[in-house]
Amino acid sequence: MPATRERSLSPALERFHLVWDLLIILLVIANLTLLLFDSLFLLAPLNAAFEAAAPGLHAAYDQHVHARFIAIDLAFVAVFVLDVLLGWAVAIAERRYHRWFFYPFVHWYDVLGCIPVGGFRLLRILRVVSLVHRLHRLGLIDVRRWYLYGVVAKYYDILLEELTDRIAIRMLDNVQAQLRSGDSLSTRVVERVVRPRQKALIHEISQRLEAMPGSAYAHNRDDTLRYVRGLVGRTLAESPELQRLARLPLGSQLSRGLEASLSDLACRLVNEALEGLQSAEFSALVEHLAESGFDAWLRTDPHTEQVTEQVLVDMLEVLKEQIAVKGWQQRYQ
């Protein structure tokens, strides 16, 4: 659809557009009514019933309208052609479309509706729909409050959901069939999807592995050091050597000093070890471990391929079950 350029019109020009649109709507309705009535007039049973019910009106219609139906329809067509040409000229003047020749392609139903041949005449109904949409856009009418609009919107929604659901389920069925009949799916996924991005994935994994312990320690530093001190204290309290030392003169002071020194030493070691996670040596170690684990994860065998394919098939089956749920039944209950 070509891009349009919306421009605000003067009130006088907008009113002229409105009057002209209303006139075209009335003419299209009159023309379609005439087409319908004349088509019914050609049916022998209805023609005979009309003649029996109103012979004078039947004769007048047969003589003045039906006999000149082509000429009357061409008069309507002349007005519709004029409407198309005027709309095209206005679109060019307002620069409504990206190119001047886009108008007949955008309003194809108006152009084809001007052809005075059988099925093309029915396209004039779309002209009414287009003009009603214009009036709705201008705020002069609100079609959403119309009962007919509600009925059409409801069944259009139901039809669209049913069609899209069946299309989606059919596509997923085809994918499942290809997965079941195919071979080396895991190998193709690894070689075409994962392997070209191996370095970026390893770098991302190593960065996350580096960030996790450092971030956790930064947010829980006090709790961690408190746990280390408590662990050192419990370990020393259960040590027989320290228990014997505490029985000696001044032994309790020595044991408490030793416990404090060892606790500080353990906390310093933990703190320096976790701060050392930001070093280049640790980054290289983490990247090497990530690369080794990544290579092990990428290795595939027939059992791995079978498991992968079955997982994908089951996932698609779950999607099909979800798509098969008729949401419109819940909306319109």
Coordinates of C-alpha atoms in Angstrom, one line a residue:
M1 CA 0.0 0.0 0.0
P2 CA 1.6 3.3 -1.0
A3 CA 2.2 5.8 1.7
T4 CA -0.3 8.6 1.9
R5 CA 0.2 12.2 3.0
E6 CA -2.6 13.4 5.3
R7 CA -3.3 17.1 4.9
S8 CA -5.8 19.2 6.8
L9 CA -8.4 20.7 4.5
S10 CA -10.2 24.0 4.8
P11 CA -13.7 23.7 6.3
A12 CA -15.4 24.8 3.0
L13 CA -13.4 22.2 1.0
E14 CA -14.1 19.6 3.6
R15 CA -17.9 20.3 3.4
F16 CA -17.7 20.0 -0.3
H17 CA -16.1 16.7 0.0
L18 CA -18.7 15.6 2.4
V19 CA -21.6 16.7 0.2
W20 CA -20.0 15.0 -2.8
D21 CA -19.4 11.8 -0.9
L22 CA -23.0 11.7 0.3
L23 CA -24.3 12.3 -3.3
I24 CA -22.1 9.4 -4.6
I25 CA -23.4 7.2 -1.8
L26 CA -27.0 7.9 -2.7
L27 CA -26.3 7.4 -6.4
V28 CA -24.5 4.1 -5.8
I29 CA -27.4 2.9 -3.6
A30 CA -29.9 3.9 -6.2
N31 CA -27.9 2.2 -9.0
L32 CA -27.5 -1.0 -7.0
T33 CA -31.2 -1.0 -6.2
L34 CA -32.0 -0.6 -9.8
L35 CA -29.6 -3.4 -10.8
L36 CA -31.2 -5.7 -8.2
F37 CA -34.7 -4.8 -9.3
D38 CA -34.0 -5.2 -13.0
S39 CA -32.3 -8.6 -12.3
L40 CA -35.4 -9.8 -10.5
F41 CA -37.6 -8.3 -13.3
L42 CA -35.9 -10.7 -15.7
L43 CA -37.1 -13.7 -13.8
A44 CA -40.4 -14.9 -15.4
P45 CA -42.3 -15.9 -12.1
L46 CA -41.5 -12.5 -10.5
N47 CA -42.2 -10.6 -13.7
A48 CA -45.6 -12.3 -14.0
A49 CA -46.4 -11.6 -10.3
F50 CA -45.4 -7.9 -10.7
E51 CA -47.6 -7.6 -13.8
A52 CA -50.5 -9.2 -12.0
A53 CA -50.2 -7.0 -8.9
A54 CA -49.5 -3.7 -10.7
P55 CA -50.0 -3.9 -14.5
G56 CA -49.7 -0.1 -15.0
L57 CA -46.5 0.2 -13.0
H58 CA -45.2 -2.9 -14.7
A59 CA -45.9 -1.5 -18.2
A60 CA -44.3 1.9 -17.2
Y61 CA -41.2 0.2 -15.9
D62 CA -40.9 -2.1 -18.9
Q63 CA -41.3 0.8 -21.3
H64 CA -39.3 3.6 -19.6
V65 CA -36.7 1.8 -17.5
H66 CA -36.1 -1.7 -18.5
A67 CA -36.0 -0.9 -22.2
R68 CA -33.5 1.9 -21.5
F69 CA -31.6 0.1 -18.8
I70 CA -28.2 0.3 -20.5
A71 CA -28.6 4.0 -21.2
I72 CA -29.6 4.7 -17.6
D73 CA -26.7 2.6 -16.2
L74 CA -24.3 4.4 -18.5
A75 CA -25.6 7.7 -17.0
F76 CA -24.7 6.4 -13.6
V77 CA -21.3 5.2 -14.9
A78 CA -20.6 8.7 -16.3
V79 CA -21.1 10.1 -12.8
F80 CA -18.9 7.4 -11.3
V81 CA -16.2 8.0 -13.9
L82 CA -16.4 11.8 -13.1
D83 CA -16.0 10.9 -9.4
V84 CA -12.9 8.8 -10.1
L85 CA -11.3 11.6 -12.3
L86 CA -12.2 14.3 -9.7
G87 CA -10.8 12.1 -6.9
W88 CA -7.6 11.5 -8.9
A89 CA -7.2 15.2 -9.6
V90 CA -7.8 16.1 -5.9
A91 CA -5.3 13.4 -4.8
I92 CA -2.7 14.9 -7.2
A93 CA -3.4 18.4 -6.0
E94 CA -3.2 17.4 -2.3
R95 CA -0.2 15.1 -3.0
R96 CA -2.0 12.4 -1.1
Y97 CA 0.1 9.6 -2.5
H98 CA 3.8 9.1 -3.2
R99 CA 3.3 9.1 -7.0
W100 CA 0.5 10.7 -9.0
F101 CA -0.4 7.5 -10.7
F102 CA -1.0 5.5 -7.5
Y103 CA -4.7 6.6 -7.2
P104 CA -6.3 4.2 -9.6
F105 CA -4.3 1.3 -8.0
V106 CA -5.4 2.3 -4.5
H107 CA -9.0 2.8 -5.6
W108 CA -9.1 -0.2 -7.9
Y109 CA -12.7 -1.0 -6.9
D110 CA -13.9 2.4 -8.0
V111 CA -12.2 2.0 -11.4
L112 CA -13.4 -1.5 -12.0
G113 CA -16.9 -0.6 -10.7
C114 CA -17.2 1.9 -13.6
I115 CA -17.2 -1.0 -16.1
P116 CA -20.8 -1.5 -17.1
V117 CA -20.5 -5.3 -17.3
G118 CA -22.1 -7.9 -15.0
G119 CA -19.9 -8.7 -12.1
F120 CA -17.9 -5.5 -12.2
R121 CA -21.1 -3.6 -11.3
L122 CA -21.1 -5.4 -7.9
L123 CA -17.8 -3.7 -7.0
R124 CA -19.8 -0.5 -6.6
I125 CA -20.7 -1.9 -3.2
L126 CA -17.1 -1.4 -2.2
R127 CA -17.5 2.3 -3.1
V128 CA -20.2 2.6 -0.5
V129 CA -18.0 0.9 2.1
S130 CA -15.1 3.2 1.3
L131 CA -17.2 6.3 1.5
V132 CA -18.8 5.2 4.8
H133 CA -15.3 4.6 6.1
R134 CA -14.4 8.2 5.1
L135 CA -17.4 9.6 6.9
H136 CA -16.4 7.5 10.0
R137 CA -12.9 8.8 9.9
L138 CA -14.1 12.4 9.7
G139 CA -16.2 11.7 12.9
L140 CA -19.5 12.4 11.2
I141 CA -20.8 8.8 11.9
D142 CA -19.7 6.1 14.2
V143 CA -20.2 2.7 12.5
R144 CA -19.0 0.9 15.6
R145 CA -22.4 1.6 17.1
W146 CA -24.3 0.1 14.3
Y147 CA -25.9 -3.3 14.9
L148 CA -24.8 -4.5 11.4
Y149 CA -21.2 -3.5 12.1
G150 CA -21.3 -5.5 15.4
V151 CA -22.6 -8.6 13.6
V152 CA -20.1 -8.4 10.8
A153 CA -17.2 -7.7 13.1
K154 CA -18.2 -10.7 15.3
Y155 CA -18.3 -13.2 12.5
Y156 CA -15.3 -11.7 10.8
D157 CA -13.4 -12.2 14.0
I158 CA -14.6 -15.8 14.3
L159 CA -13.8 -16.6 10.7
L160 CA -10.4 -15.0 10.8
E161 CA -9.4 -16.8 14.0
E162 CA -10.6 -20.2 12.6
L163 CA -8.7 -19.7 9.4
T164 CA -5.5 -18.5 11.1
D165 CA -5.7 -21.4 13.6
R166 CA -6.1 -24.0 10.9
I167 CA -3.3 -22.5 8.9
A168 CA -1.0 -22.4 11.9
I169 CA -1.8 -26.0 12.9
R170 CA -1.2 -27.2 9.3
M171 CA 2.1 -25.4 9.2
L172 CA 3.2 -27.0 12.6
D173 CA 2.0 -30.4 11.3
N174 CA 4.3 -30.0 8.3
V175 CA 7.2 -29.0 10.6
Q176 CA 6.6 -32.0 12.8
A177 CA 6.6 -34.3 9.8
Q178 CA 9.8 -32.8 8.5
L179 CA 11.4 -33.3 12.0
R180 CA 10.3 -36.9 12.1
S181 CA 11.5 -37.7 8.6
G182 CA 14.6 -35.7 8.7
D183 CA 18.0 -36.7 9.9
S184 CA 20.9 -34.9 11.7
L185 CA 18.8 -32.1 12.9
S186 CA 21.0 -31.4 15.9
T187 CA 24.1 -31.4 13.7
R188 CA 22.5 -28.9 11.3
V189 CA 21.5 -26.7 14.2
V190 CA 25.0 -26.8 15.7
E191 CA 26.8 -26.2 12.4
R192 CA 24.5 -23.5 10.9
V193 CA 23.2 -21.7 14.0
V194 CA 25.5 -22.2 17.0
R195 CA 29.0 -22.8 15.5
P196 CA 29.2 -19.5 13.6
R197 CA 28.4 -17.7 16.9
Q198 CA 30.6 -19.8 19.1
K199 CA 33.1 -17.1 20.0
A200 CA 30.4 -14.6 20.9
L201 CA 28.5 -17.1 23.0
I202 CA 31.7 -18.2 24.9
H203 CA 32.5 -14.6 25.6
E204 CA 29.0 -13.9 26.9
I205 CA 29.1 -17.1 29.1
S206 CA 32.5 -16.2 30.5
Q207 CA 31.4 -12.7 31.3
R208 CA 28.4 -13.9 33.1
L209 CA 30.4 -16.5 35.1
E210 CA 32.9 -13.7 36.1
A211 CA 30.1 -11.3 37.1
M212 CA 28.0 -13.8 39.1
P213 CA 30.4 -14.4 42.1
G214 CA 31.6 -10.8 42.2
S215 CA 28.1 -9.4 42.2
A216 CA 26.9 -11.9 44.8
Y217 CA 29.9 -11.1 47.1
A218 CA 29.3 -7.4 46.7
H219 CA 25.7 -7.7 47.8
N220 CA 26.4 -10.2 50.6
R221 CA 29.9 -9.2 51.8
D222 CA 29.0 -8.7 55.5
D223 CA 27.1 -12.0 55.7
T224 CA 29.9 -13.9 54.0
L225 CA 32.6 -12.5 56.3
R226 CA 30.3 -13.2 59.3
Y227 CA 29.9 -16.8 58.2
V228 CA 33.7 -17.2 57.7
R229 CA 34.4 -15.9 61.2
G230 CA 31.7 -18.2 62.7
L231 CA 33.2 -21.1 60.8
V232 CA 36.7 -20.4 62.1
G233 CA 35.4 -19.9 65.6
R234 CA 33.5 -23.2 65.6
T235 CA 36.5 -25.1 64.1
L236 CA 38.9 -23.7 66.7
A237 CA 36.4 -24.4 69.6
E238 CA 36.3 -28.0 68.6
S239 CA 40.1 -28.3 68.4
P240 CA 41.7 -30.4 71.2
E241 CA 45.0 -28.5 71.1
L242 CA 43.2 -25.1 71.7
Q243 CA 41.2 -26.7 74.5
R244 CA 44.4 -27.8 76.2
L245 CA 46.0 -24.4 75.5
A246 CA 43.0 -22.7 77.2
R247 CA 43.7 -24.6 80.5
L248 CA 47.2 -23.2 80.8
P249 CA 47.8 -19.9 82.6
L250 CA 46.9 -17.0 80.3
G251 CA 45.8 -19.7 77.8
S252 CA 42.3 -18.3 77.4
Q253 CA 43.7 -14.9 76.3
L254 CA 46.1 -16.7 73.9
S255 CA 43.3 -18.8 72.4
R256 CA 41.0 -15.8 71.9
G257 CA 43.9 -13.9 70.2
L258 CA 44.7 -16.8 68.0
E259 CA 41.0 -17.2 67.1
A260 CA 40.8 -13.5 66.2
S261 CA 44.0 -13.6 64.1
L262 CA 42.9 -16.7 62.2
S263 CA 39.4 -15.2 61.6
D264 CA 40.9 -12.0 60.2
L265 CA 43.3 -14.1 58.1
A266 CA 40.5 -16.2 56.7
C267 CA 38.3 -13.2 55.9
R268 CA 41.2 -11.5 54.2
L269 CA 41.9 -14.6 52.1
V270 CA 38.2 -14.8 51.1
N271 CA 38.1 -11.1 50.3
E272 CA 41.3 -11.1 48.2
A273 CA 40.2 -14.3 46.5
L274 CA 36.9 -12.9 45.4
E275 CA 38.4 -9.6 44.4
G276 CA 40.9 -11.5 42.4
L277 CA 38.0 -12.7 40.2
Q278 CA 38.4 -9.5 38.3
S279 CA 41.9 -10.3 37.2
A280 CA 43.0 -11.2 33.7
E281 CA 44.3 -14.6 34.8
F282 CA 40.9 -15.5 36.2
S283 CA 39.1 -14.2 33.1
A284 CA 41.4 -16.4 30.9
L285 CA 40.7 -19.4 33.2
V286 CA 36.9 -18.8 33.0
E287 CA 37.0 -18.4 29.2
H288 CA 39.0 -21.6 28.9
L289 CA 36.5 -23.5 31.1
A290 CA 33.6 -22.1 29.1
E291 CA 35.2 -23.1 25.8
S292 CA 35.8 -26.6 27.1
G293 CA 32.2 -26.9 28.3
F294 CA 30.9 -25.4 25.1
D295 CA 32.7 -27.9 23.0
A296 CA 31.4 -30.8 25.1
W297 CA 27.9 -29.4 24.8
L298 CA 28.2 -29.2 21.0
R299 CA 29.1 -32.8 20.6
T300 CA 26.2 -34.7 19.1
D301 CA 25.4 -38.4 18.6
P302 CA 22.3 -40.3 17.3
H303 CA 20.8 -40.4 20.8
T304 CA 21.3 -36.6 21.2
E305 CA 19.7 -35.9 17.9
Q306 CA 16.7 -38.2 18.7
V307 CA 16.2 -36.4 22.0
T308 CA 16.4 -33.0 20.4
E309 CA 14.0 -33.8 17.7
Q310 CA 11.5 -35.3 20.2
V311 CA 11.7 -32.2 22.4
L312 CA 11.0 -30.0 19.4
V313 CA 8.1 -32.2 18.2
D314 CA 6.6 -32.1 21.7
M315 CA 7.0 -28.4 21.9
L316 CA 5.2 -28.0 18.6
E317 CA 2.4 -30.3 19.9
V318 CA 1.9 -28.0 22.9
L319 CA 1.7 -25.0 20.6
K320 CA -0.9 -26.8 18.5
E321 CA -3.0 -27.5 21.5
Q322 CA -2.8 -23.9 22.6
I323 CA -3.7 -22.7 19.1
A324 CA -6.6 -25.1 18.9
V325 CA -8.3 -23.4 21.8
K326 CA -11.3 -21.5 20.4
G327 CA -10.8 -18.1 22.0
W328 CA -13.8 -16.6 20.2
Q329 CA -16.1 -18.9 22.2
Q330 CA -14.9 -17.3 25.5
R331 CA -15.3 -13.8 24.0
Y332 CA -18.8 -14.3 22.7
Q333 CA -20.4 -16.5 25.3

